[in-house]
Amino acid sequence: MDCYHIIGQNRLNGKVCLHGAKNSALPILAATILSNKQSVIHNCPQLTDIKAACDILEYIGCTVTRQGQSVVVDPSGICRGDIPDNLMREMRSSIIFLGALAARLGKTCVSFPGGCELGARPIDLHLFGLRKLGLIINEEHGLLDCTAPGRLKGAKIVLSFPSVGATENILLACVLAQGTTTIANAAREPEIIDLANYLNACGAQVRGAGSDTIVVEGVPKLHGAEHSVIPDRIVAATYLAAAAATGGEVLVQDCCPLHLESILPVFEHAGCVVSCTQNSIYLSAKQPLKAVPVIRTLPYPGFPTDAQAPLMAMLSLAQGTSVIVENIFENRFKHVPEMLKMGADIKVEGRVAVVSGVSRLHSAKVYASDLRAGAALVVAALAAQGESEVYGLSHIDRGYENLDTTLQNLGARMIRKYEE
Ligand code: EPZ
């Protein structure tokens, strides 16, 4: 099993070029099947989740070619609409293909994505929206057997929660529907805007992405497009947290500071110096970190749940007590027991974590249980005294491209080892 060996307490210093956003590239790759024309997706990160999405595209008959940071998808050869269980299980967010397959083929069968480390991960809002568009969905034996009798029809859909995935699935299904679709209480994440920009480049008519109401005029046909994925705001937050936790300074380039508007004030409140240009963020943590009274995770533009774990790792070393309320997922503190092994002082009660800063963390052997928990453990190990071992790298590889070499270039003493 792979693990990182990290010798902590090196101040990180230097520049990071940010890769494209996983959570934008995934729905956009699903969207490439909405036409039978080639699309070229640039700034597409080399991650295991992206590979899983490309595996699905190839399985249904697309030709997929990776050219450096670009992925070329030719969907003209699509010949099947089912996604087998093994591919669905490679990445639970494969459910994002449901809407696109239904719109393109009118028939699809996928397995019900299970829950994951973060909680139950229901898809009731996805199914609610797709059924409103006229998709017939039979749920039995763990399968979602879907049929669209004729062309899907536009509808008014009000989401009870601004679910990112449900908003994306409905968008992918309704761009080819007959008539107008309104998605009320839609997710407002930057990844939704990026998806809408790609869809519109393909000839769709999506308006209002980024607001809580999206209006789509269905069109009979789409064509391919060339599109560059937005930078990954969560990866940016992770590198900033690593620099802050080690008392260093970092310049994150090729990023979009606007997408971190709810995150950067936390670093400033913790005593970091933060300055931005249009596409870069500079952070310096020369002073001891200060606790942040309360952080509440919320749908965008609130503080993102994906940044909660890496920033908790940073705050575990801050002077004072920080309270973190996780409002999005019911089980997103699984990094805490591992951080306690490193000497952190964190008490969890339901969705609330009380982080009492300690003067130092010590090395330990720790295990990542999910993607962002893994990132948090790396941040903690970079700040800890001694040599830590971080296991569960398959989780980290899902969302961080070249994490070890990027951190090494910032001065981290870490190597990736394979151990039986
Ligand atoms: C997306 O997940 C991201 N994943 C997640 O990132 C991210 O944490 C999440 O949005 C919130 O920002 C991708 O984009 C691939 P949701 P998603 O639907 O779409 C409940 C990472 O680390 N819900 O907005 O699954 C759900 O249980 C990953 O990169 C329903 O109840 O998030 C959760 O409590 C982790 N019914 C809340 O909504 C539904 O039908 C937010 O889920 C759907 C969701």
CSV table of C-alpha atoms and ligand atoms in Angstrom, one decimal:
chain,number,residue,atom,x,y,z
A,1,MET,CA,0.0,0.0,0.0
A,2,ASP,CA,1.4,3.4,-0.9
A,3,CYS,CA,2.2,5.9,1.8
A,4,TYR,CA,3.8,9.3,2.2
A,5,HIS,CA,6.7,9.6,4.5
A,6,ILE,CA,6.7,13.2,5.7
A,7,ILE,CA,9.3,14.9,7.9
A,8,GLY,CA,7.5,17.9,9.2
A,9,GLN,CA,8.3,21.5,10.3
A,10,ASN,CA,9.8,22.7,7.1
A,11,ARG,CA,8.4,26.1,6.2
A,12,LEU,CA,6.9,25.8,2.8
A,13,ASN,CA,8.0,28.6,0.4
A,14,GLY,CA,7.5,29.1,-3.3
A,15,LYS,CA,5.1,29.0,-6.2
A,16,VAL,CA,2.3,26.6,-7.1
A,17,CYS,CA,0.6,26.3,-10.5
A,18,LEU,CA,-2.9,25.1,-9.9
A,19,HIS,CA,-4.5,22.3,-12.0
A,20,GLY,CA,-8.0,22.2,-13.3
A,21,ALA,CA,-11.0,21.5,-11.1
A,22,LYS,CA,-11.9,17.9,-10.7
A,23,ASN,CA,-15.5,18.8,-9.8
A,24,SER,CA,-15.8,20.8,-13.0
A,25,ALA,CA,-14.1,18.4,-15.3
A,26,LEU,CA,-16.2,15.5,-14.3
A,27,PRO,CA,-19.7,16.9,-15.3
A,28,ILE,CA,-18.1,18.4,-18.4
A,29,LEU,CA,-16.7,15.1,-19.5
A,30,ALA,CA,-20.2,13.6,-19.0
A,31,ALA,CA,-21.6,16.5,-21.1
A,32,THR,CA,-19.4,15.6,-24.1
A,33,ILE,CA,-21.7,12.8,-24.9
A,34,LEU,CA,-24.7,15.1,-25.5
A,35,SER,CA,-23.6,15.5,-29.2
A,36,ASN,CA,-21.9,13.2,-31.6
A,37,LYS,CA,-19.2,15.7,-32.4
A,38,GLN,CA,-15.7,15.8,-30.9
A,39,SER,CA,-14.9,18.0,-27.9
A,40,VAL,CA,-11.5,19.0,-26.5
A,41,ILE,CA,-11.3,19.7,-22.8
A,42,HIS,CA,-8.2,21.6,-21.7
A,43,ASN,CA,-6.8,22.0,-18.2
A,44,CYS,CA,-8.3,18.5,-17.4
A,45,PRO,CA,-6.4,17.3,-14.3
A,46,GLN,CA,-4.7,13.8,-14.4
A,47,LEU,CA,-6.5,12.3,-11.4
A,48,THR,CA,-8.0,8.8,-10.8
A,49,ASP,CA,-11.5,10.2,-10.8
A,50,ILE,CA,-10.9,11.7,-14.2
A,51,LYS,CA,-9.6,8.4,-15.4
A,52,ALA,CA,-12.7,6.7,-14.1
A,53,ALA,CA,-14.9,9.1,-16.0
A,54,CYS,CA,-12.8,8.5,-19.2
A,55,ASP,CA,-13.2,4.7,-18.6
A,56,ILE,CA,-17.0,5.2,-18.6
A,57,LEU,CA,-16.8,7.2,-21.8
A,58,GLU,CA,-14.8,4.5,-23.5
A,59,TYR,CA,-17.1,1.8,-22.2
A,60,ILE,CA,-20.1,3.4,-23.8
A,61,GLY,CA,-18.3,3.7,-27.1
A,62,CYS,CA,-16.5,7.1,-27.1
A,63,THR,CA,-12.9,7.5,-28.3
A,64,VAL,CA,-11.0,9.2,-25.6
A,65,THR,CA,-7.5,10.5,-26.0
A,66,ARG,CA,-5.4,12.2,-23.3
A,67,GLN,CA,-3.0,14.8,-24.7
A,68,GLY,CA,-1.1,16.2,-21.7
A,69,GLN,CA,-3.6,18.3,-19.8
A,70,SER,CA,-6.2,18.0,-22.5
A,71,VAL,CA,-8.7,15.2,-23.2
A,72,VAL,CA,-10.2,14.7,-26.6
A,73,VAL,CA,-13.6,13.0,-26.6
A,74,ASP,CA,-15.1,11.7,-29.8
A,75,PRO,CA,-18.7,10.5,-28.9
A,76,SER,CA,-19.7,9.5,-32.4
A,77,GLY,CA,-19.2,5.9,-31.7
A,78,ILE,CA,-21.5,5.6,-28.6
A,79,CYS,CA,-23.1,2.2,-28.8
A,80,ARG,CA,-24.5,1.5,-25.3
A,81,GLY,CA,-26.2,3.3,-22.4
A,82,ASP,CA,-25.5,1.1,-19.5
A,83,ILE,CA,-22.7,1.6,-17.0
A,84,PRO,CA,-21.6,-1.6,-15.2
A,85,ASP,CA,-21.3,-1.8,-11.5
A,86,ASN,CA,-17.5,-2.0,-11.4
A,87,LEU,CA,-17.2,1.4,-13.3
A,88,MET,CA,-19.9,3.0,-11.2
A,89,ARG,CA,-18.1,1.9,-8.1
A,90,GLU,CA,-14.8,3.3,-9.3
A,91,MET,CA,-16.2,6.8,-8.6
A,92,ARG,CA,-19.6,7.3,-6.9
A,93,SER,CA,-20.1,10.6,-8.7
A,94,SER,CA,-20.5,8.6,-11.9
A,95,ILE,CA,-24.2,9.2,-11.3
A,96,ILE,CA,-23.5,12.4,-13.2
A,97,PHE,CA,-23.7,10.4,-16.4
A,98,LEU,CA,-27.3,9.5,-15.8
A,99,GLY,CA,-28.8,12.8,-17.1
A,100,ALA,CA,-26.5,12.9,-20.2
A,101,LEU,CA,-27.1,9.3,-21.2
A,102,ALA,CA,-30.9,9.8,-20.8
A,103,ALA,CA,-30.8,12.9,-23.0
A,104,ARG,CA,-28.5,11.5,-25.7
A,105,LEU,CA,-29.9,7.9,-25.9
A,106,GLY,CA,-33.3,8.0,-24.2
A,107,LYS,CA,-32.4,4.9,-22.3
A,108,THR,CA,-29.8,4.0,-19.7
A,109,CYS,CA,-29.2,1.6,-16.8
A,110,VAL,CA,-26.8,2.4,-14.0
A,111,SER,CA,-26.3,0.9,-10.6
A,112,PHE,CA,-27.3,2.9,-7.6
A,113,PRO,CA,-24.2,4.7,-6.3
A,114,GLY,CA,-23.6,3.6,-2.7
A,115,GLY,CA,-22.9,5.9,0.2
A,116,CYS,CA,-19.3,6.8,1.0
A,117,GLU,CA,-17.2,7.9,3.8
A,118,LEU,CA,-19.0,11.2,4.0
A,119,GLY,CA,-22.4,9.7,4.6
A,120,ALA,CA,-25.4,8.3,2.8
A,121,ARG,CA,-25.0,10.5,-0.3
A,122,PRO,CA,-28.7,10.1,-1.4
A,123,ILE,CA,-29.6,10.9,-5.0
A,124,ASP,CA,-33.3,11.6,-4.4
A,125,LEU,CA,-33.0,15.2,-5.8
A,126,HIS,CA,-31.3,13.9,-9.0
A,127,LEU,CA,-34.2,11.4,-9.5
A,128,PHE,CA,-36.8,14.0,-8.6
A,129,GLY,CA,-35.5,16.4,-11.2
A,130,LEU,CA,-35.0,13.8,-14.0
A,131,ARG,CA,-38.6,12.5,-13.4
A,132,LYS,CA,-39.9,16.0,-13.7
A,133,LEU,CA,-38.4,16.1,-17.2
A,134,GLY,CA,-40.3,12.9,-18.1
A,135,LEU,CA,-37.6,10.2,-17.5
A,136,ILE,CA,-39.2,7.0,-16.3
A,137,ILE,CA,-36.9,5.5,-13.6
A,138,ASN,CA,-37.3,2.0,-12.2
A,139,GLU,CA,-35.3,1.4,-9.1
A,140,GLU,CA,-34.9,-2.3,-8.3
A,141,HIS,CA,-32.1,-4.7,-7.4
A,142,GLY,CA,-29.8,-1.7,-6.9
A,143,LEU,CA,-30.2,-0.6,-10.5
A,144,LEU,CA,-31.7,2.5,-12.0
A,145,ASP,CA,-33.3,1.4,-15.2
A,146,CYS,CA,-34.3,4.6,-17.1
A,147,THR,CA,-36.4,5.2,-20.2
A,148,ALA,CA,-37.4,8.5,-21.9
A,149,PRO,CA,-40.6,7.9,-23.9
A,150,GLY,CA,-39.7,10.3,-26.7
A,151,ARG,CA,-37.8,13.5,-26.1
A,152,LEU,CA,-37.6,14.8,-22.5
A,153,LYS,CA,-39.8,17.7,-21.8
A,154,GLY,CA,-38.8,21.0,-20.1
A,155,ALA,CA,-40.3,21.5,-16.6
A,156,LYS,CA,-40.2,23.8,-13.6
A,157,ILE,CA,-38.0,22.1,-11.0
A,158,VAL,CA,-37.6,23.4,-7.4
A,159,LEU,CA,-34.8,21.7,-5.5
A,160,SER,CA,-35.4,21.4,-1.7
A,161,PHE,CA,-31.6,21.7,-1.3
A,162,PRO,CA,-29.1,23.4,-3.8
A,163,SER,CA,-27.5,20.0,-4.6
A,164,VAL,CA,-24.5,20.4,-6.9
A,165,GLY,CA,-24.8,17.0,-8.5
A,166,ALA,CA,-28.6,17.2,-8.9
A,167,THR,CA,-28.3,20.6,-10.5
A,168,GLU,CA,-25.7,19.2,-12.9
A,169,ASN,CA,-27.7,16.1,-13.7
A,170,ILE,CA,-30.8,18.1,-14.5
A,171,LEU,CA,-28.8,20.6,-16.6
A,172,LEU,CA,-27.3,17.7,-18.6
A,173,ALA,CA,-30.7,16.2,-19.2
A,174,CYS,CA,-32.7,19.3,-20.0
A,175,VAL,CA,-30.4,21.1,-22.6
A,176,LEU,CA,-31.8,18.7,-25.3
A,177,ALA,CA,-35.4,18.6,-23.9
A,178,GLN,CA,-38.3,20.1,-25.6
A,179,GLY,CA,-39.3,23.5,-24.2
A,180,THR,CA,-38.1,25.5,-21.2
A,181,THR,CA,-36.7,24.2,-17.9
A,182,THR,CA,-36.4,26.3,-14.8
A,183,ILE,CA,-34.2,25.0,-12.0
A,184,ALA,CA,-35.1,26.9,-8.8
A,185,ASN,CA,-32.9,26.7,-5.7
A,186,ALA,CA,-30.1,25.6,-8.0
A,187,ALA,CA,-26.5,25.1,-6.8
A,188,ARG,CA,-24.4,28.3,-7.4
A,189,GLU,CA,-20.9,26.7,-7.3
A,190,PRO,CA,-18.3,27.9,-9.9
A,191,GLU,CA,-18.3,24.4,-11.3
A,192,ILE,CA,-22.0,24.9,-12.3
A,193,ILE,CA,-21.0,28.1,-14.2
A,194,ASP,CA,-18.2,26.2,-15.9
A,195,LEU,CA,-20.5,23.4,-17.0
A,196,ALA,CA,-23.0,25.9,-18.3
A,197,ASN,CA,-20.3,27.7,-20.3
A,198,TYR,CA,-19.2,24.5,-21.9
A,199,LEU,CA,-22.8,23.5,-22.7
A,200,ASN,CA,-23.5,27.0,-24.3
A,201,ALA,CA,-20.3,26.6,-26.3
A,202,CYS,CA,-21.8,23.4,-27.6
A,203,GLY,CA,-25.0,25.4,-28.7
A,204,ALA,CA,-27.1,25.0,-25.6
A,205,GLN,CA,-29.1,27.9,-24.2
A,206,VAL,CA,-28.4,28.0,-20.4
A,207,ARG,CA,-29.0,31.2,-18.6
A,208,GLY,CA,-28.6,32.1,-14.9
A,209,ALA,CA,-25.9,29.6,-14.0
A,210,GLY,CA,-24.2,30.8,-10.8
A,211,SER,CA,-27.5,32.2,-9.5
A,212,ASP,CA,-30.2,30.2,-7.6
A,213,THR,CA,-32.4,30.1,-10.7
A,214,ILE,CA,-31.2,28.6,-14.0
A,215,VAL,CA,-33.4,28.8,-17.1
A,216,VAL,CA,-32.7,26.5,-20.1
A,217,GLU,CA,-34.3,26.6,-23.5
A,218,GLY,CA,-34.0,23.1,-24.9
A,219,VAL,CA,-32.4,22.8,-28.4
A,220,PRO,CA,-32.8,19.8,-30.8
A,221,LYS,CA,-29.1,19.3,-31.2
A,222,LEU,CA,-25.7,20.2,-29.9
A,223,HIS,CA,-22.2,20.2,-31.4
A,224,GLY,CA,-18.8,19.7,-29.8
A,225,ALA,CA,-16.6,22.5,-28.3
A,226,GLU,CA,-13.2,23.3,-27.0
A,227,HIS,CA,-13.2,24.3,-23.4
A,228,SER,CA,-10.7,25.0,-20.6
A,229,VAL,CA,-11.7,23.8,-17.1
A,230,ILE,CA,-11.6,26.4,-14.3
A,231,PRO,CA,-8.9,26.1,-11.7
A,232,ASP,CA,-9.5,23.9,-8.6
A,233,ARG,CA,-10.4,26.2,-5.7
A,234,ILE,CA,-10.2,23.4,-3.1
A,235,VAL,CA,-6.7,22.4,-4.2
A,236,ALA,CA,-5.8,26.1,-3.9
A,237,ALA,CA,-7.2,26.2,-0.4
A,238,THR,CA,-5.2,23.1,0.5
A,239,TYR,CA,-1.9,24.5,-0.6
A,240,LEU,CA,-2.7,27.8,1.3
A,241,ALA,CA,-3.5,25.8,4.4
A,242,ALA,CA,-0.2,23.8,4.1
A,243,ALA,CA,1.8,27.1,3.8
A,244,ALA,CA,-0.1,28.6,6.8
A,245,ALA,CA,0.3,25.5,8.9
A,246,THR,CA,4.1,25.5,8.4
A,247,GLY,CA,4.6,29.2,8.9
A,248,GLY,CA,5.7,29.6,5.3
A,249,GLU,CA,4.6,31.6,2.3
A,250,VAL,CA,3.2,30.5,-1.0
A,251,LEU,CA,2.1,32.1,-4.3
A,252,VAL,CA,-0.7,30.1,-5.9
A,253,GLN,CA,-0.8,30.9,-9.6
A,254,ASP,CA,-3.3,30.1,-12.4
A,255,CYS,CA,-6.2,30.3,-9.8
A,256,CYS,CA,-9.4,32.3,-9.5
A,257,PRO,CA,-9.3,34.2,-6.2
A,258,LEU,CA,-13.0,35.1,-6.7
A,259,HIS,CA,-13.8,31.4,-6.1
A,260,LEU,CA,-12.2,31.5,-2.7
A,261,GLU,CA,-14.0,34.6,-1.4
A,262,SER,CA,-15.4,32.7,1.6
A,263,ILE,CA,-12.1,30.9,2.3
A,264,LEU,CA,-9.5,33.7,2.2
A,265,PRO,CA,-11.1,35.7,5.1
A,266,VAL,CA,-10.5,32.6,7.3
A,267,PHE,CA,-6.8,32.7,6.6
A,268,GLU,CA,-6.7,36.5,7.3
A,269,HIS,CA,-8.6,35.9,10.5
A,270,ALA,CA,-6.0,33.4,11.5
A,271,GLY,CA,-3.4,36.1,11.1
A,272,CYS,CA,-2.0,35.3,7.6
A,273,VAL,CA,-1.2,38.0,5.1
A,274,VAL,CA,-3.2,37.4,2.0
A,275,SER,CA,-3.0,39.4,-1.3
A,276,CYS,CA,-4.6,38.6,-4.7
A,277,THR,CA,-4.2,39.5,-8.3
A,278,GLN,CA,-6.7,38.5,-10.9
A,279,ASN,CA,-5.3,35.0,-11.2
A,280,SER,CA,-3.0,34.5,-8.2
A,281,ILE,CA,-3.2,34.3,-4.4
A,282,TYR,CA,-0.2,35.1,-2.1
A,283,LEU,CA,-0.2,34.0,1.5
A,284,SER,CA,2.4,34.5,4.2
A,285,ALA,CA,2.1,33.1,7.7
A,286,LYS,CA,5.0,34.7,9.6
A,287,GLN,CA,3.0,35.2,12.7
A,288,PRO,CA,1.7,32.4,15.0
A,289,LEU,CA,-1.7,31.4,13.8
A,290,LYS,CA,-4.8,32.6,15.7
A,291,ALA,CA,-8.0,30.6,16.2
A,292,VAL,CA,-11.1,31.4,14.1
A,293,PRO,CA,-14.2,31.6,16.4
A,294,VAL,CA,-16.7,29.9,14.0
A,295,ILE,CA,-16.5,28.3,10.5
A,296,ARG,CA,-19.8,27.0,9.1
A,297,THR,CA,-19.8,25.0,5.9
A,298,LEU,CA,-22.5,26.1,3.5
A,299,PRO,CA,-23.5,25.8,-0.2
A,300,TYR,CA,-21.7,28.3,-2.4
A,301,PRO,CA,-21.0,31.2,-1.9
A,302,GLY,CA,-20.6,30.0,1.7
A,303,PHE,CA,-17.5,28.3,3.1
A,304,PRO,CA,-17.1,25.0,1.1
A,305,THR,CA,-17.3,21.7,2.9
A,306,ASP,CA,-14.4,20.4,0.8
A,307,ALA,CA,-12.1,23.0,2.4
A,308,GLN,CA,-13.1,22.1,6.0
A,309,ALA,CA,-10.7,19.3,6.7
A,310,PRO,CA,-7.5,20.9,5.3
A,311,LEU,CA,-8.3,24.2,7.2
A,312,MET,CA,-9.0,22.3,10.4
A,313,ALA,CA,-5.6,20.8,10.2
A,314,MET,CA,-4.1,24.3,10.0
A,315,LEU,CA,-6.3,25.5,12.9
A,316,SER,CA,-5.3,22.6,15.1
A,317,LEU,CA,-2.0,24.6,15.6
A,318,ALA,CA,-3.7,28.0,16.1
A,319,GLN,CA,-3.7,29.9,19.4
A,320,GLY,CA,-7.2,29.6,20.9
A,321,THR,CA,-10.3,27.6,20.1
A,322,SER,CA,-12.0,27.4,16.7
A,323,VAL,CA,-15.4,25.9,16.2
A,324,ILE,CA,-16.2,24.2,12.9
A,325,VAL,CA,-19.8,23.4,12.0
A,326,GLU,CA,-20.2,20.9,9.1
A,327,ASN,CA,-23.7,21.6,7.6
A,328,ILE,CA,-23.3,19.7,4.3
A,329,PHE,CA,-22.3,16.1,5.1
A,330,GLU,CA,-23.3,14.1,8.1
A,331,ASN,CA,-20.0,12.4,8.5
A,332,ARG,CA,-17.2,14.6,7.5
A,333,PHE,CA,-14.9,14.6,10.5
A,334,LYS,CA,-13.3,11.2,9.9
A,335,HIS,CA,-9.9,12.9,9.8
A,336,VAL,CA,-10.2,13.9,13.5
A,337,PRO,CA,-9.4,10.6,15.1
A,338,GLU,CA,-6.2,10.4,12.9
A,339,MET,CA,-5.3,14.0,13.9
A,340,LEU,CA,-5.7,13.1,17.6
A,341,LYS,CA,-3.0,10.5,17.1
A,342,MET,CA,-0.7,13.5,16.1
A,343,GLY,CA,-1.5,15.3,19.4
A,344,ALA,CA,-4.3,17.6,18.1
A,345,ASP,CA,-7.0,18.6,20.6
A,346,ILE,CA,-10.3,18.3,18.8
A,347,LYS,CA,-13.7,17.4,20.3
A,348,VAL,CA,-16.5,16.3,17.9
A,349,GLU,CA,-20.2,16.4,18.9
A,350,GLY,CA,-22.4,15.6,15.9
A,351,ARG,CA,-21.8,18.2,13.2
A,352,VAL,CA,-19.7,20.4,15.5
A,353,ALA,CA,-15.9,20.1,16.0
A,354,VAL,CA,-14.3,22.2,18.7
A,355,VAL,CA,-10.6,22.7,17.8
A,356,SER,CA,-8.4,23.8,20.7
A,357,GLY,CA,-5.0,24.8,19.2
A,358,VAL,CA,-1.9,23.1,20.5
A,359,SER,CA,1.7,24.3,20.4
A,360,ARG,CA,2.8,21.4,18.3
A,361,LEU,CA,1.8,18.2,16.6
A,362,HIS,CA,3.9,15.1,16.7
A,363,SER,CA,4.5,12.5,14.0
A,364,ALA,CA,2.3,9.4,13.7
A,365,LYS,CA,1.1,6.7,11.3
A,366,VAL,CA,-2.2,7.9,10.0
A,367,TYR,CA,-4.8,6.7,7.5
A,368,ALA,CA,-6.9,8.8,5.1
A,369,SER,CA,-10.5,7.8,4.9
A,370,ASP,CA,-11.5,10.1,2.1
A,371,LEU,CA,-10.1,12.6,-0.3
A,372,ARG,CA,-10.1,15.8,1.8
A,373,ALA,CA,-9.4,14.0,5.0
A,374,GLY,CA,-6.2,12.7,3.3
A,375,ALA,CA,-5.3,16.3,2.4
A,376,ALA,CA,-5.8,17.3,6.0
A,377,LEU,CA,-3.5,14.6,7.3
A,378,VAL,CA,-0.8,15.7,4.8
A,379,VAL,CA,-1.2,19.3,6.0
A,380,ALA,CA,-0.9,18.2,9.6
A,381,ALA,CA,2.1,15.9,8.9
A,382,LEU,CA,3.9,18.8,7.2
A,383,ALA,CA,3.6,20.8,10.4
A,384,ALA,CA,4.2,18.0,12.8
A,385,GLN,CA,7.5,17.3,14.6
A,386,GLY,CA,9.2,14.2,13.3
A,387,GLU,CA,8.5,11.7,10.5
A,388,SER,CA,4.8,10.8,9.9
A,389,GLU,CA,3.4,8.2,7.6
A,390,VAL,CA,0.2,8.9,5.7
A,391,TYR,CA,-1.7,5.9,4.2
A,392,GLY,CA,-4.7,5.7,2.0
A,393,LEU,CA,-3.1,7.6,-0.9
A,394,SER,CA,-5.7,6.2,-3.3
A,395,HIS,CA,-8.2,8.7,-1.8
A,396,ILE,CA,-5.7,11.6,-2.3
A,397,ASP,CA,-4.9,10.6,-5.9
A,398,ARG,CA,-8.6,11.1,-6.7
A,399,GLY,CA,-8.3,14.9,-6.3
A,400,TYR,CA,-4.7,16.0,-6.1
A,401,GLU,CA,-2.4,15.8,-9.1
A,402,ASN,CA,1.3,15.4,-8.2
A,403,LEU,CA,0.7,16.4,-4.6
A,404,ASP,CA,4.1,15.1,-3.4
A,405,THR,CA,6.2,16.7,-6.1
A,406,THR,CA,4.3,20.0,-5.8
A,407,LEU,CA,4.9,20.1,-2.0
A,408,GLN,CA,8.6,19.0,-2.5
A,409,ASN,CA,9.0,22.0,-4.8
A,410,LEU,CA,7.8,24.1,-1.9
A,411,GLY,CA,10.4,22.6,0.4
A,412,ALA,CA,8.5,19.7,2.0
A,413,ARG,CA,10.6,16.7,3.0
A,414,MET,CA,8.3,14.0,1.8
A,415,ILE,CA,8.5,10.9,-0.4
A,416,ARG,CA,5.9,8.4,-1.7
A,417,LYS,CA,6.8,4.9,-0.7
A,418,TYR,CA,5.2,1.6,-1.7
A,419,GLU,CA,4.9,-0.8,1.3
A,420,GLU,CA,3.6,-4.4,1.3
B,1,EPZ,C1,-20.3,17.7,-5.0
B,1,EPZ,O1,-20.9,16.5,-4.4
B,1,EPZ,C2,-18.8,17.5,-4.9
B,1,EPZ,N1,-18.5,16.3,-5.8
B,1,EPZ,C3,-18.4,17.3,-3.5
B,1,EPZ,O2,-16.9,17.2,-3.6
B,1,EPZ,C4,-18.8,18.4,-2.7
B,1,EPZ,O3,-18.4,18.2,-1.3
B,1,EPZ,C5,-20.3,18.7,-2.8
B,1,EPZ,O4,-20.7,18.8,-4.1
B,1,EPZ,C6,-20.7,19.9,-2.0
B,1,EPZ,O5,-20.1,21.0,-2.5
B,1,EPZ,C7,-18.4,16.5,-7.1
B,1,EPZ,O6,-18.7,17.5,-7.7
B,1,EPZ,C8,-18.0,15.3,-7.9
B,1,EPZ,P1,-24.4,17.7,-3.1
B,1,EPZ,P2,-22.5,16.2,-4.5
B,1,EPZ,O7,-25.4,17.0,-4.0
B,1,EPZ,O8,-23.0,16.7,-5.8
B,1,EPZ,C9,-27.5,16.0,0.0
B,1,EPZ,C10,-14.8,16.3,-3.1
B,1,EPZ,O9,-14.2,16.2,-2.0
B,1,EPZ,N2,-28.2,15.5,-1.1
B,1,EPZ,O10,-24.4,19.2,-3.2
B,1,EPZ,O11,-22.7,14.8,-4.1
B,1,EPZ,C11,-26.2,15.3,0.3
B,1,EPZ,O12,-26.4,14.1,1.1
B,1,EPZ,C12,-16.3,16.0,-3.2
B,1,EPZ,O13,-14.3,16.8,-4.2
B,1,EPZ,C13,-29.5,14.9,-1.0
B,1,EPZ,O14,-30.0,14.9,0.1
B,1,EPZ,O15,-23.0,17.2,-3.3
B,1,EPZ,C14,-25.3,16.2,1.0
B,1,EPZ,O16,-25.7,16.2,2.4
B,1,EPZ,C15,-16.8,15.4,-1.9
B,1,EPZ,N3,-30.1,14.4,-2.0
B,1,EPZ,C16,-25.8,17.6,0.4
B,1,EPZ,O17,-27.0,17.3,-0.3
B,1,EPZ,C17,-29.5,14.4,-3.3
B,1,EPZ,O18,-30.2,13.9,-4.2
B,1,EPZ,C18,-24.8,18.1,-0.6
B,1,EPZ,O19,-24.7,17.2,-1.6
B,1,EPZ,C19,-28.2,15.0,-3.4
B,1,EPZ,C20,-27.6,15.5,-2.4
